[in-house]
Coordinates of C-alpha atoms in Angstrom, one line a residue:
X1 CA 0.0 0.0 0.0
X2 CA 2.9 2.6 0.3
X3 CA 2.1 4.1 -2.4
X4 CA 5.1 5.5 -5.1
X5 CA 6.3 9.4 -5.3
X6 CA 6.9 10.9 -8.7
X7 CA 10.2 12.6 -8.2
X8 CA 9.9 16.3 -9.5
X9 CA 12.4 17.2 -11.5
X10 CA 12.7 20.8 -10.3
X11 CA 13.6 19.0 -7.1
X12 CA 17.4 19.5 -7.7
X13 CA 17.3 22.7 -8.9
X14 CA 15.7 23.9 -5.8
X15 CA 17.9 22.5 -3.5
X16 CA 20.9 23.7 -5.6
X17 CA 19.0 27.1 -4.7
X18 CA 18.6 26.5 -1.3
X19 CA 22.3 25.7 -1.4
X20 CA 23.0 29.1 -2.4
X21 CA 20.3 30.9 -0.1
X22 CA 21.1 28.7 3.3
X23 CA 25.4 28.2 3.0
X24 CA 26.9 25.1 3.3
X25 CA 25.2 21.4 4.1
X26 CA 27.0 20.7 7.2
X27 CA 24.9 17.1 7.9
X28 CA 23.1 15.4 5.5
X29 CA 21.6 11.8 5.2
X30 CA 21.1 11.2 1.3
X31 CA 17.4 11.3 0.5
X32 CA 15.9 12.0 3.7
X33 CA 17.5 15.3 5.4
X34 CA 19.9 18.1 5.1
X35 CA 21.0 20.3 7.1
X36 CA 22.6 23.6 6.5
X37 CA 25.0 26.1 7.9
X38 CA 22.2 28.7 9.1
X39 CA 19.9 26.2 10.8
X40 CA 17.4 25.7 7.6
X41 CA 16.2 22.2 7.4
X42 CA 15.3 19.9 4.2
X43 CA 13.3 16.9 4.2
X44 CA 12.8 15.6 0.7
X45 CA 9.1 14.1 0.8
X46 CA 10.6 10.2 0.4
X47 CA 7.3 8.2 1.5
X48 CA 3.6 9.5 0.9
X49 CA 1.3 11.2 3.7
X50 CA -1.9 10.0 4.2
X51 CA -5.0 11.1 5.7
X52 CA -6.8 9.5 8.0
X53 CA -8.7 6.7 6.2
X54 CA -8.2 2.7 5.9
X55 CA -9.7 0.4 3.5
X56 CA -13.2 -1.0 4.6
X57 CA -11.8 -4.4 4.9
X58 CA -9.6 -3.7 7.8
X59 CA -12.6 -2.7 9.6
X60 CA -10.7 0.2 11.9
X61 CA -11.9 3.3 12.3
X62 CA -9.3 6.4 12.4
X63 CA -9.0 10.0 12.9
X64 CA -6.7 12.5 13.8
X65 CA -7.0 14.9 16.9
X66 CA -4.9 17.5 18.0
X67 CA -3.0 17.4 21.2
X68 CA -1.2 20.4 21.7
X69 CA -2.0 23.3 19.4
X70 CA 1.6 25.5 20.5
X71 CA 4.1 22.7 19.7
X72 CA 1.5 21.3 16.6
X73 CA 2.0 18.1 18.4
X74 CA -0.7 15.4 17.0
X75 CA -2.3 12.2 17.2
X76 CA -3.8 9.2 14.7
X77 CA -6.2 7.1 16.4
X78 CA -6.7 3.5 15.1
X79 CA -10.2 2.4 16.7
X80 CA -10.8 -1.5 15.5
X81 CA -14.3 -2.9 15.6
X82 CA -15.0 -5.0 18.6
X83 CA -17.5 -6.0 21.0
X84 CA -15.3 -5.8 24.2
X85 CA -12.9 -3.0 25.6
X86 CA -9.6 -3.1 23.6
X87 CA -5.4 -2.2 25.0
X88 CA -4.7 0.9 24.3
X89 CA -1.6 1.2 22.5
X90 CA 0.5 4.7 22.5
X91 CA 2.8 4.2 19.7
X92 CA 5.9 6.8 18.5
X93 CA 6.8 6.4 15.0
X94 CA 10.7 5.8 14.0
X95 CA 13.4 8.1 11.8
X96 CA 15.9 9.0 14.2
X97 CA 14.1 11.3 15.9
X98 CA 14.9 13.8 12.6
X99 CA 12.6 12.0 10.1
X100 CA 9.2 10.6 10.1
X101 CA 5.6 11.3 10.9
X102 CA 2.4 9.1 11.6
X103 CA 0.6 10.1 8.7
X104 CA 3.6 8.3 6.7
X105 CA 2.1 5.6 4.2
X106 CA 4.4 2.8 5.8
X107 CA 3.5 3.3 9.1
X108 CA -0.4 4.2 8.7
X109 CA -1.0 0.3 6.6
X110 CA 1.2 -1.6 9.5
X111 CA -0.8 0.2 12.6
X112 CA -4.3 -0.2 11.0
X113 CA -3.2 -4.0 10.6
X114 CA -1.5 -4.3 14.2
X115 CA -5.0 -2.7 15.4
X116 CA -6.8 -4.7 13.7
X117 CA -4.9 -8.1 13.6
X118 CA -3.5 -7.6 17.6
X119 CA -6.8 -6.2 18.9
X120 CA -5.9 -2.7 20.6
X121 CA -6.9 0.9 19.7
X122 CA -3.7 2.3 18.7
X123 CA -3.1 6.3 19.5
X124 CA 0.0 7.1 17.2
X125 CA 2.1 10.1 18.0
X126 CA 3.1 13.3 15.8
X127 CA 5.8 14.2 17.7
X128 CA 8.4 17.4 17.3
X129 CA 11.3 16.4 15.4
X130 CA 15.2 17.4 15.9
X131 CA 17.6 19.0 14.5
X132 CA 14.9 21.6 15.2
X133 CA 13.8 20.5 17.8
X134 CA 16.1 18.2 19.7
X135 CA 15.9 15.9 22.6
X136 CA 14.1 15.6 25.4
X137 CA 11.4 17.8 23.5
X138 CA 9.8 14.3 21.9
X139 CA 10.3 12.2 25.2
X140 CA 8.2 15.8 26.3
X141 CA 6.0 15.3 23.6
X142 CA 4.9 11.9 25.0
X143 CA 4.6 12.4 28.1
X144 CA 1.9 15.1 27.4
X145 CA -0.1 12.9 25.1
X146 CA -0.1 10.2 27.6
X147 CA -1.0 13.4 30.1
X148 CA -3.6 14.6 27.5
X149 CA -5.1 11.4 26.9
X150 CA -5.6 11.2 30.9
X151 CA -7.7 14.1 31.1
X152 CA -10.0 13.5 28.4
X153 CA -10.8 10.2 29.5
X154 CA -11.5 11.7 32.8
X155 CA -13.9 14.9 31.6
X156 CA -15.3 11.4 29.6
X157 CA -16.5 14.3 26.3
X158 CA -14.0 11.4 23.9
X159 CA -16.4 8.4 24.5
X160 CA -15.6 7.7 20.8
X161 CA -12.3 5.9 22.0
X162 CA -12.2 6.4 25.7
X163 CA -15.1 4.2 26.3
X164 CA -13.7 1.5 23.7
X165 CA -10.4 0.5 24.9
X166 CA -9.4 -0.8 28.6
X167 CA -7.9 2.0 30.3
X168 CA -6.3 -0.2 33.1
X169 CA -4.3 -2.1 29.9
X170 CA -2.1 0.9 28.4
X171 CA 1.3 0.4 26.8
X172 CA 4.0 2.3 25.0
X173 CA 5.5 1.4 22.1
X174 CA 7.6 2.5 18.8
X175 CA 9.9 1.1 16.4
X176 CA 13.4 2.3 16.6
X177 CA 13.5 6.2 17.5
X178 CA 10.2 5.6 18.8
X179 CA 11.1 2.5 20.7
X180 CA 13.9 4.5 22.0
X181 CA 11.2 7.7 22.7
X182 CA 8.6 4.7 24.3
X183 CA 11.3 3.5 26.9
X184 CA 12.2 7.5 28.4
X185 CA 8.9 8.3 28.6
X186 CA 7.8 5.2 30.6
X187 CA 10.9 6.2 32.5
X188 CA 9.7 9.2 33.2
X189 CA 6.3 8.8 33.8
X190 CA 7.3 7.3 37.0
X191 CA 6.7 10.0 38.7
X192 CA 3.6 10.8 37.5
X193 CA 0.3 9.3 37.9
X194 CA -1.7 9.3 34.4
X195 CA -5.2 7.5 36.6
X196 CA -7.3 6.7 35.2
X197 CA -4.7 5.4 32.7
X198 CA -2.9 2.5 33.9
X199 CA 0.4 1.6 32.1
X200 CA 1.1 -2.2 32.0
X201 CA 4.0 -2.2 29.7
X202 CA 6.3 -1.1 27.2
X203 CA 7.1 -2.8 22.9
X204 CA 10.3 -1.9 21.9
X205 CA 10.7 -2.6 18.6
X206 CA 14.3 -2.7 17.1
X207 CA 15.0 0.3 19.7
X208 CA 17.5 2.8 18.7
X209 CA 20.4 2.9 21.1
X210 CA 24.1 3.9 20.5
X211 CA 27.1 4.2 22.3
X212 CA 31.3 5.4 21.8
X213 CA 32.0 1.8 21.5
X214 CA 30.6 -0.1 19.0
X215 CA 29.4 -3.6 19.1
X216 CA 30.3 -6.7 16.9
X217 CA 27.1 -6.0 14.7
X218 CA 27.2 -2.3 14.2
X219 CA 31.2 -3.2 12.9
X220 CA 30.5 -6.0 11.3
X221 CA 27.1 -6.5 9.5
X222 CA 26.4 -6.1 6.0
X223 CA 23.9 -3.7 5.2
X224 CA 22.2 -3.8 1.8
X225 CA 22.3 -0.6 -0.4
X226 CA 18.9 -0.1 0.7
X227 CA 19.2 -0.6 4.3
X228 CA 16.9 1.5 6.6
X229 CA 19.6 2.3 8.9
X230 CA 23.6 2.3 8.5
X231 CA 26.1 3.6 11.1
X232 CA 27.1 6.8 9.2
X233 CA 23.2 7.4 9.2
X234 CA 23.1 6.5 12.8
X235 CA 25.7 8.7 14.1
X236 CA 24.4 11.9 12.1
X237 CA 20.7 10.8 13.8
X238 CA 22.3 11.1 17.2
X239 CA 24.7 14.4 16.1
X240 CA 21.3 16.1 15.4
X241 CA 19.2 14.5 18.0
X242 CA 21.0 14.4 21.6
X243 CA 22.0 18.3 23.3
X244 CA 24.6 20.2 21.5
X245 CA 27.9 18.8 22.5
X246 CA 26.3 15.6 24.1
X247 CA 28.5 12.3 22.5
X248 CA 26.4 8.9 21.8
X249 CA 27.2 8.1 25.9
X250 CA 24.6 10.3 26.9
X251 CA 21.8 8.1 28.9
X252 CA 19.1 9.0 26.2
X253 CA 21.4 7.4 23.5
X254 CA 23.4 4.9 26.1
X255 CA 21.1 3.5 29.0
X256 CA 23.5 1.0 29.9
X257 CA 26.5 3.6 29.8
X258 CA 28.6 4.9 32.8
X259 CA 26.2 8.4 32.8
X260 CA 23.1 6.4 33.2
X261 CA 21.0 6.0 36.4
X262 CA 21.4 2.5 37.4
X263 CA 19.1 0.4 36.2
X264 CA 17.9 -1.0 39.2
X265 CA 17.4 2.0 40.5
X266 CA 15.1 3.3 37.3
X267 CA 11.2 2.3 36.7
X268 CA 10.8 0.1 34.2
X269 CA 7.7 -1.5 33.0
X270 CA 7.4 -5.1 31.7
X271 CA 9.1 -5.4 28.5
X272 CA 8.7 -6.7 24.7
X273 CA 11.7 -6.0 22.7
X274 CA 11.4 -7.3 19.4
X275 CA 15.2 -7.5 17.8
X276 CA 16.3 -7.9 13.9
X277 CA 18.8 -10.3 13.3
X278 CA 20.0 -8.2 10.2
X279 CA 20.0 -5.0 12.1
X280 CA 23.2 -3.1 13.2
X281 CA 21.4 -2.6 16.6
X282 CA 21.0 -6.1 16.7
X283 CA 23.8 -6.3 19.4
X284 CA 23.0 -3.5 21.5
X285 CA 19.3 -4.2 21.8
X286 CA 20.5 -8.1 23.3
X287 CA 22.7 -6.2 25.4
X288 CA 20.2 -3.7 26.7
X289 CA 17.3 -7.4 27.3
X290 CA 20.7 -8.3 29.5
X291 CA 21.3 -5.2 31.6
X292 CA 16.9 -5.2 32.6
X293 CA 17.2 -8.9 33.4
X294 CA 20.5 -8.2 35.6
X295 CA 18.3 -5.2 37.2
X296 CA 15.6 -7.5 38.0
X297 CA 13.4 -5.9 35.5
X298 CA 11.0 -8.4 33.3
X299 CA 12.0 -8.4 29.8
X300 CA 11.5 -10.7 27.5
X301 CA 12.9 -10.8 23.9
X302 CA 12.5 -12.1 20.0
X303 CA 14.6 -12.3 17.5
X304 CA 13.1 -12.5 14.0
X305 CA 15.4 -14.2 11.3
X306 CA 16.8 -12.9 7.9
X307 CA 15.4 -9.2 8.2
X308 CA 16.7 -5.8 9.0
X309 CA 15.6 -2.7 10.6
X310 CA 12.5 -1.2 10.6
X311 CA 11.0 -4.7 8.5
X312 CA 7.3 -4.4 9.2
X313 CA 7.3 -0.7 8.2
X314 CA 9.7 -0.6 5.2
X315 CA 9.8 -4.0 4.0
X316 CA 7.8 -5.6 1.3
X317 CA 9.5 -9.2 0.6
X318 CA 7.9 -12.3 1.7
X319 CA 9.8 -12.7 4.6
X320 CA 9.2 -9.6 6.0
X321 CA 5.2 -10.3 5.6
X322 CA 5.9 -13.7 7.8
X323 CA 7.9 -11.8 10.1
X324 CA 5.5 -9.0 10.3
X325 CA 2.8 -11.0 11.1
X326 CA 5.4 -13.2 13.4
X327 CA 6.0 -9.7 15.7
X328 CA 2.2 -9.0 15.5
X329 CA 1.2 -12.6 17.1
X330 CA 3.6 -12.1 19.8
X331 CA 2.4 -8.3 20.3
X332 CA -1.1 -9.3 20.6
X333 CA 0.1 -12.4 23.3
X334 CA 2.2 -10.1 25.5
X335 CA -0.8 -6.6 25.8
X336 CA -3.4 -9.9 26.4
X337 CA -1.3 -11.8 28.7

């Protein structure tokens, strides 16, 4: 269903313009964004945008609300047909924090099927994006959805999904970045009380962590040409992403690094984290299943076989249908356990 962009041939000439008008690119990630010496931003239109509307078959309802009118901080809600009270799923889109947005054609076709297939209403995030603005502003972001969402459910005026899903049956999830934006807010929701929202637990899916020191599979594993995610790609992500002068060490990048609060010490809900064996983060995402267990923290893991990154959004070969629907099976057992 992701449906294919016409490239305009004007395209180069008004970026050779831009060139001109904003200085120098000083960080660029072919096809997807460029930055330039005075701050301006480019983000070449690479997947399609779509509205709020599924096929009948599906049989999910969706629309899009706004959250926060200042930051222009949205959400899609994926409302499946169903006689009983659904999970309620708050889900953060991937792109490395820069890139990305829930209306994307990729991610709009594999939540209306993980509603519909996995049984939960699904309330995907528009969060802010860096270089513009950087973290924590989307770890902010969700935490005030999750905030917003508590308050309408308690003035009850959104019966159209409040009185639908199971508001004692909440988790967070995301697929890299959003993995990675999933697990901080949890974090931080700690110390906040989102009643009558009840959080239950968090589905990291091929989380994006980073560190100095790099692991066996971000040295070693052979990306295709097409690959979602390469380490030059994931070291600009985290130049633009993490506070100005901030090296991939940082705890939001690093949890398990010397800087971060000790896990034992940190709230952490019940874990899914769903790992690529293809994936450069393949390592680091095993390694961050080890340091929860060694914290006491229930975690559980899968690894899915002969994909990469990102493979239920940006994948369309067989084996990334089988795993797709592989990762939805095992989403549905772990928000119904």
């Amino acid at each position: 269903m992701v449906t294919a962009i016409a490239v305009d041939p004007s395209l180069s000439l008004e970026i050779g313009r831009a060139s001109n008008q904003h200085g120098a690119a000083i960080e660029e990630i072919q096809g997807l964004i460029k930055v330039y010496k005075d701050g301006h931003v480019e983000r070449p239109q690479i997947v399609a945008c779509l509205g709020p509307t599924l096929p009948p078959e599906f049989g999910v309802t969706t629309k899009d609300v706004v959250v926060d009118q200042f930051t222009n901080v949205w959400a899609r809600f994926y409302v499946p047909k169903s006689n009983r009270k659904l999970p309620l799923v708050v889900y953060f889109h991937g792109g490395g924090f820069c890139v990305g947005s829930a209306a994307w054609s990729c991610y709009h076709e594999f939540l209306g099927k993980l509603a519909a297939k996995a049984g939960c209403l699904i309330v995907s995030v528009n969060y802010r994006l860096a270089p513009e603005n950087r973290l924590p502003a989307a770890y902010e972001d969700g935490v005030k959805c999750v905030m917003w969402l508590k308050q309408e459910a308690l003035k009850g005026s959104s019966e159209w999904w409040s009185k639908r899903c199971d508001l004692c049956n909440v988790f967070l999830a995301g697929d890299s970045a959003g993995a990675n934006i999933a697990h901080n807010v949890a974090t931080r929701l700690g110390s906040e009380n989102p009643y009558p929202l009840i959080l239950k637990g968090t589905i990291l899916m091929q989380p994006f962590f980073g560190g100095e020191t790099r692991t066996d599979s971000e040295r070693n594993t052979v990306q295709s040409p097409g690959s979602a995610l390469s380490l030059p790609a994931s070291d600009t992500y985290w130049r633009l992403a993490l506070p100005c002068g901030a090296n991939r060490d940082h705890p939001w990048c690093n949890p398990l690094g010397k800087g971060s609060s000790k896990m034992a010490e940190t709230r952490v809900l019940p874990t899914l984290v769903c790992i690529s064996e293809m994936d450069i983060l393949r390592d680091r995402n095993l390694e961050f299943c080890i340091g929860l267990g060694k914290a006491g923290k229930k975690v559980e893991h899968v690894l899915y076989k002969g994909v990469g990154h990102a493979f239920q959004v940006l994948s369309k070969s067989q084996i990334s249908h089988t795993r797709t629907n592989e990762m939805i099976t095992h989403v549905k057992a772990f928000v119904y356990r």
